[in-house]
Coordinates of C-alpha atoms in Angstrom, one line a residue:
X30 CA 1.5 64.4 42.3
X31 CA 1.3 60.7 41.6
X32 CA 4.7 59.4 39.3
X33 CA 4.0 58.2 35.4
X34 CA 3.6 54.7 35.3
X35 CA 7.5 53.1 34.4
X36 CA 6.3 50.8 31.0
X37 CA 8.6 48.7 29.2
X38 CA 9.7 47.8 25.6
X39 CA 11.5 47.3 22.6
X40 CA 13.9 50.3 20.5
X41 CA 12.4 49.1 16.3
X42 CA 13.6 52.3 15.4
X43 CA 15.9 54.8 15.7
X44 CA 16.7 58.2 13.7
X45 CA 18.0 61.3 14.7
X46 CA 17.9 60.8 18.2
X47 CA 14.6 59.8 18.2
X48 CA 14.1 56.7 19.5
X49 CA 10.5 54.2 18.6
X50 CA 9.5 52.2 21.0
X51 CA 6.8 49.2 20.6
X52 CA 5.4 48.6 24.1
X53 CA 5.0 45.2 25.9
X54 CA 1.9 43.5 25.6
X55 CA 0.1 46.3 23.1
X56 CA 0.4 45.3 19.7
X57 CA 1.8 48.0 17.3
X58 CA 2.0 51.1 19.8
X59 CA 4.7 52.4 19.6
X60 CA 5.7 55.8 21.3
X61 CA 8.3 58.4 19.7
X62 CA 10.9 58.7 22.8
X63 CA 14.0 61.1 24.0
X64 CA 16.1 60.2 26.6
X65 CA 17.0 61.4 30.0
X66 CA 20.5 63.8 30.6
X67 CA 21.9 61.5 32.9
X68 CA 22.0 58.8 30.3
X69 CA 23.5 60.4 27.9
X70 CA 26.2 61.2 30.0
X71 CA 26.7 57.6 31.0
X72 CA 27.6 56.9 27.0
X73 CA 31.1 57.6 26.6
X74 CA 32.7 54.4 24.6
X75 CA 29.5 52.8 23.2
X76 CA 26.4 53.9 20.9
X77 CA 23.6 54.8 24.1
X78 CA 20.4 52.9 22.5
X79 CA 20.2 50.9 19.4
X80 CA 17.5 48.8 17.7
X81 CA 17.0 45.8 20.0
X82 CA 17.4 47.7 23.0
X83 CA 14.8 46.8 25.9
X84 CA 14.2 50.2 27.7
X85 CA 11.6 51.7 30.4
X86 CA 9.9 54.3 30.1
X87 CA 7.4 56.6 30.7
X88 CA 4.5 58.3 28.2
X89 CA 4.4 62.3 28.2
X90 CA 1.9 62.5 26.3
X91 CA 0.1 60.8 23.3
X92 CA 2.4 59.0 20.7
X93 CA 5.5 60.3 23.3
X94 CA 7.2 59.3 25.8
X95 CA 10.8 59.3 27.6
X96 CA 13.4 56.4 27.8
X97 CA 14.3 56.0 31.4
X98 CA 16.9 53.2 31.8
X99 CA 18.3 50.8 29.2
X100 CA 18.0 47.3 30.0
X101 CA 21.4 45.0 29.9
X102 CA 21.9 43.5 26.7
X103 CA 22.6 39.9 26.1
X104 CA 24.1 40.4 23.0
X105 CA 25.3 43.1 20.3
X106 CA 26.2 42.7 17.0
X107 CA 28.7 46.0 17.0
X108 CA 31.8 47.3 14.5
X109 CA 34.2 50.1 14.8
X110 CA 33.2 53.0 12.8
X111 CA 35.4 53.9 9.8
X112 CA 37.9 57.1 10.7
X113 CA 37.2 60.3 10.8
X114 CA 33.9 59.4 12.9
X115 CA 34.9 58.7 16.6
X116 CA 36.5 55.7 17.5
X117 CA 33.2 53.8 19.7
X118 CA 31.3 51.1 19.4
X119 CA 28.9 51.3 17.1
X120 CA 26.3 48.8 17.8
X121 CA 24.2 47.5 14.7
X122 CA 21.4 45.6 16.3
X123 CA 21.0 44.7 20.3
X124 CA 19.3 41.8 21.5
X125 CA 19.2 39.7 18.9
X126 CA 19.4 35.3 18.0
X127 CA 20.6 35.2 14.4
X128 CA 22.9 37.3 12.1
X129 CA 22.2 36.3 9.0
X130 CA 25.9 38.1 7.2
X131 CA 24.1 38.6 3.6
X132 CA 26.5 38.4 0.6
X133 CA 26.4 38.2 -3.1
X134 CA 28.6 36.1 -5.1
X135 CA 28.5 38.4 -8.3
X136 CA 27.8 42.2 -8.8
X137 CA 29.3 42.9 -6.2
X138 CA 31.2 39.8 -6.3
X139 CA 31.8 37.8 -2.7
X140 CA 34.5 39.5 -0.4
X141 CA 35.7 36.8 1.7
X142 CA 38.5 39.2 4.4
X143 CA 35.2 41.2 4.7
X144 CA 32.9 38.0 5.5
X145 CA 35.1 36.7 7.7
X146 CA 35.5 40.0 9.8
X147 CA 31.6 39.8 10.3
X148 CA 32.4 36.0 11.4
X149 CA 34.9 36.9 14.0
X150 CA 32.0 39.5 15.4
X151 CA 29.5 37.1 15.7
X152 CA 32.1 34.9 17.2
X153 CA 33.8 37.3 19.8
X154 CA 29.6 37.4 21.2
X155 CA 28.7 33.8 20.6
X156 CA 25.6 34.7 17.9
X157 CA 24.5 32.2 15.7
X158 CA 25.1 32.9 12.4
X159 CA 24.4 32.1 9.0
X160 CA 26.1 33.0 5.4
X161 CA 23.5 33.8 2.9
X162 CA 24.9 33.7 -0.4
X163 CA 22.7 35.8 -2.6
X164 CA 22.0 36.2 -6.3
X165 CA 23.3 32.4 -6.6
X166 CA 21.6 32.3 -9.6
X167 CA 24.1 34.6 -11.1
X168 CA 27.0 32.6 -10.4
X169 CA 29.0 30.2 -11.9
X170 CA 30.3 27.2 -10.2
X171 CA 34.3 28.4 -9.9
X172 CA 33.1 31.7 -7.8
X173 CA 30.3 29.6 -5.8
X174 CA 33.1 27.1 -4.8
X175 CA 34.3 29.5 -1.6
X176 CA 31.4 28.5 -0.3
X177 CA 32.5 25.1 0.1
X178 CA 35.1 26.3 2.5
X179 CA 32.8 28.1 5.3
X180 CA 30.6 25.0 5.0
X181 CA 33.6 22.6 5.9
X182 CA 34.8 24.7 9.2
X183 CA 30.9 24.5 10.5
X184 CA 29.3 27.7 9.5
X185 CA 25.4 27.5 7.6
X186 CA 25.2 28.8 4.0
X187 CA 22.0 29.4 2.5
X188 CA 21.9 29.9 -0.9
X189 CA 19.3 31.8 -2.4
X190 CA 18.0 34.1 -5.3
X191 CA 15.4 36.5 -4.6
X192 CA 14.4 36.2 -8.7
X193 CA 14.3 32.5 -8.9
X194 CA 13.1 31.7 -5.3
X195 CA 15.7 29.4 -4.2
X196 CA 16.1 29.0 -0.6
X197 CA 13.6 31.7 0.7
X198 CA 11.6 28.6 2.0
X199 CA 15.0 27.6 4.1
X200 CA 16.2 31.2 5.3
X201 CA 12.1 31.6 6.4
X202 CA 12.1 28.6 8.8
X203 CA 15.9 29.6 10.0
X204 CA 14.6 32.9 10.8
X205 CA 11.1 31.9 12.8
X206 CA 10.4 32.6 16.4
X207 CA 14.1 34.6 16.9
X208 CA 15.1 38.0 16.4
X209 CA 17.0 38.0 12.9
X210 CA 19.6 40.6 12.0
X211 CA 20.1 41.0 8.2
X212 CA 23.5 42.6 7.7
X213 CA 26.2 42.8 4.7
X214 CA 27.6 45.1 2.4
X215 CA 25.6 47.3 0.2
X216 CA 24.2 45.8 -3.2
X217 CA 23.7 42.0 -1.9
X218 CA 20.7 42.0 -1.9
X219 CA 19.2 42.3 1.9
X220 CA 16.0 44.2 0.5
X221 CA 15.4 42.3 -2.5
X222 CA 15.4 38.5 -0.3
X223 CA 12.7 40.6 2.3
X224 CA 10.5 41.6 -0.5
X225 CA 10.4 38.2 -2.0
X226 CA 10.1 36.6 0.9
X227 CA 7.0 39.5 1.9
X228 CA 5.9 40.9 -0.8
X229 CA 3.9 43.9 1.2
X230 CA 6.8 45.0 2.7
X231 CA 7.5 46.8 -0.4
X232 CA 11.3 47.6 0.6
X233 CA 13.4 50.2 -1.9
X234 CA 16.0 48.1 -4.0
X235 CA 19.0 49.5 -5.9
X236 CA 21.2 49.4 -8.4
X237 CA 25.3 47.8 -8.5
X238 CA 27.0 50.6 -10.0
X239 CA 29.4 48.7 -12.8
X240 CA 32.0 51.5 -12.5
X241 CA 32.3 50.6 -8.9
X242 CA 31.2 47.3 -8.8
X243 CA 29.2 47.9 -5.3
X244 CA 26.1 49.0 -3.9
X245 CA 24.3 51.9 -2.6
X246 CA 22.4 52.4 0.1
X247 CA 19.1 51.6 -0.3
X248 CA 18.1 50.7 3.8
X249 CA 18.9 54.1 5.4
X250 CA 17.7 53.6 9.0
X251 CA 17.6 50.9 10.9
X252 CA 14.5 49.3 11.6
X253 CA 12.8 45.8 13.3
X254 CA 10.0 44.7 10.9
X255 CA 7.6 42.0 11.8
X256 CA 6.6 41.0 8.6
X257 CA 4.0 38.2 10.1
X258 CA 3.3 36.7 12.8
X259 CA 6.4 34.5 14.4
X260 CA 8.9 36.7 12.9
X261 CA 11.2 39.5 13.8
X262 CA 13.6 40.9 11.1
X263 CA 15.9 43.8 11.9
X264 CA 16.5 45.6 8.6
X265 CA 20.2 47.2 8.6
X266 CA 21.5 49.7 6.0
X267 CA 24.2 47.9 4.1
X268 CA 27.9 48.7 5.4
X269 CA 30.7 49.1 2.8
X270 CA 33.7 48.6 5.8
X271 CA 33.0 46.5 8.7
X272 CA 36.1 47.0 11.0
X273 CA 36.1 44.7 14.5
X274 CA 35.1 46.8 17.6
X275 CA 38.0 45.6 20.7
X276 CA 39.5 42.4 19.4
X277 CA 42.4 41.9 20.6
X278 CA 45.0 40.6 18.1
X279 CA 45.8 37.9 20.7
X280 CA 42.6 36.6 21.3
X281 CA 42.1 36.3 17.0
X282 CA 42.7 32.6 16.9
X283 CA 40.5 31.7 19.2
X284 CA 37.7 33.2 17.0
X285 CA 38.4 31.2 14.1
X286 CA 36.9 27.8 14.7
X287 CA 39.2 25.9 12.4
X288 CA 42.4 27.2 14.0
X289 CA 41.2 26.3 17.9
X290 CA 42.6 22.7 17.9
X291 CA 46.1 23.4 16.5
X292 CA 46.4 26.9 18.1
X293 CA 47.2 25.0 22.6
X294 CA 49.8 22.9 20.3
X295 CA 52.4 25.0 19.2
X296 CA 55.9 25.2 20.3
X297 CA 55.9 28.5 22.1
X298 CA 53.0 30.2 23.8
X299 CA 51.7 33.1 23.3
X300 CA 51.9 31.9 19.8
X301 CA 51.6 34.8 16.4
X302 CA 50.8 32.0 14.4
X303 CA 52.8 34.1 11.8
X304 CA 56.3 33.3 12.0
X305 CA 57.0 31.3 15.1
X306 CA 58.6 28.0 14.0
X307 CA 57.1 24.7 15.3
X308 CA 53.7 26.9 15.2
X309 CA 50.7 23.8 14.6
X310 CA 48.6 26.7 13.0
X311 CA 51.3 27.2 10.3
X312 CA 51.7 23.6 9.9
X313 CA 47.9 22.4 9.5
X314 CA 47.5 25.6 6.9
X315 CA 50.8 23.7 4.8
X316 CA 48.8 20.4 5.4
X317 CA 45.7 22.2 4.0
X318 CA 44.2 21.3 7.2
X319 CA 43.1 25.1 7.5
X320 CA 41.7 27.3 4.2
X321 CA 44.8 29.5 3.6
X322 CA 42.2 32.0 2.3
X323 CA 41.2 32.2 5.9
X324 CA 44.2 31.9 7.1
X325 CA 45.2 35.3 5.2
X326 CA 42.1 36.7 6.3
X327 CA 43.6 35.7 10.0
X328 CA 46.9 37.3 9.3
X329 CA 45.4 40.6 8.0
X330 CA 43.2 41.1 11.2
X331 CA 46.1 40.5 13.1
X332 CA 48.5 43.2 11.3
X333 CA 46.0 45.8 10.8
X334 CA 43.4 45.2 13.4
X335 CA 40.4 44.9 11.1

């Protein structure tokens, strides 16, 4: 008996343990796939496939198939699930070129410690990454002023409304030819920027609850759309905790871009940057040389681990 051809491609879907795969080189097939024992088994500290994922596999039949191996990912864009679920890494999108950490400055209004935890992930894998400050037609100067502070330590903000238009023509070129991961809280907006940006996409929106002040869940599986041709979006449901998958607290400063020239200078090394005196970290935060509201954010990671 002659073996099943070993095909390859790309995970744009996953729910339930079913796993859709998009073939290379035929346009919009895409095969409903399980998974062999012997992988499974192999998963013991990290979700087994995710969206992004290159796999091989083999068809069983029409429209089914079975993954065989996973390919090695360059890069993962991963948290630590919130307790009581286990404590692995849960990876959000696989594979991918640009996060794009989607936030609203009003309804729900901009959480900076949770911003910055999505920073230090893309950091800890070397993704490029982009703030998208949503619903910046909503805000008033005072709350869109945080903004000034990721811009000075390097990072890209887009600002943009999804009602007025502003900056969908920006985010669209920043997202050509890559694989783009769309990820934030709940309620900022991810679906609404998509639709206006492709209208035929058609994407469910929600409501911010006002008792709450946060969103629901309006993406609930995890999907690559390719909206048109030159694009690759990966559609994530929003998260309301993002908590950092195997950071060590030592290795924090290095993951905060602003702190990376002061951090080889202080007096004693290892260095806290907490309570250490002649600590350069410390001293350039005094000197307002580094945001103290990054700084904090710095401080809590360290304590708490998240």
């Amino acid at each position: 008996m002659t073996a099943p051809d070993i095909l390859q491609g790309t995970v744009i879907r996953s729910h339930g343990g079913h796993y859709y795969v998009e073939r290379d080189g035929v346009s919009g097939e895409v095969l409903d796939c399980g998974v062999r024992g012997r992988l499974k088994q192999a998963a013991v500290e990290s979700d087994l496939i995710a969206i992004g994922d290159r796999v091989r596999f083999t068809v069983l039949e029409a429209g089914r198939g079975m993954v065989e191996e996973i390919m090695p990912r360059k890069s993962a864009l991963s948290r630590c699930p919130p307790p009581p679920r286990p404590q692995v890494e849960q990876v959000i999108v696989a594979n991918l070129d640009l996060v794009l950490a989607v936030f609203s400055l009003v309804n729900p209004p901009l959480n900076p410690f949770m911003l910055d935890r999505y920073l230090v992930a893309c950091e800890v894998e070397e993704l490029d990454v982009a703030i998208v400050a949503n619903k910046i037609d909503l805000a008033r100067r005072k709350q869109a002023r945080v903004l000034d502070v990721y811009e000075s330590i390097g990072y890209r903000v887009v600002r943009t409304s999804a009602t007025t238009g502003e900056g969908l023509e920006e985010l669209r070129e920043l997202m050509r030819g890559r694989l783009t991961a769309l990820t934030g809280p709940s309620g900022a907006g991810k679906s609404s920027l998509l639709n206006a940006l492709w209208p035929h996409l058609g994407l469910q929106t929600g409501e911010v609850s006002t008792y709450h002040d946060r969103g629901t869940h309006t993406t609930v599986v995890s999907q690559i759309l390719r909206p048109e041709a030159g694009f690759q979006v990966a559609d994530t449901p929003g998260l309301r905790q993002f908590r950092l998958w195997d950071i060590a607290p030592e290795d924090l400063d290095g993951l905060f871009p602003e702190m990376r020239p002061y951090a080889p200078t202080c007096r004693f090394s290892p260095c806290t940057h907490r309570h250490e005196p002649g600590c350069a970290v410390q001293a350039a935060v005094e000197q307002g040389r580094i945001p103290r509201i990054r700084y904090e954010s710095y401080c809590r990671m360290f304590e708490h681990g998240f």
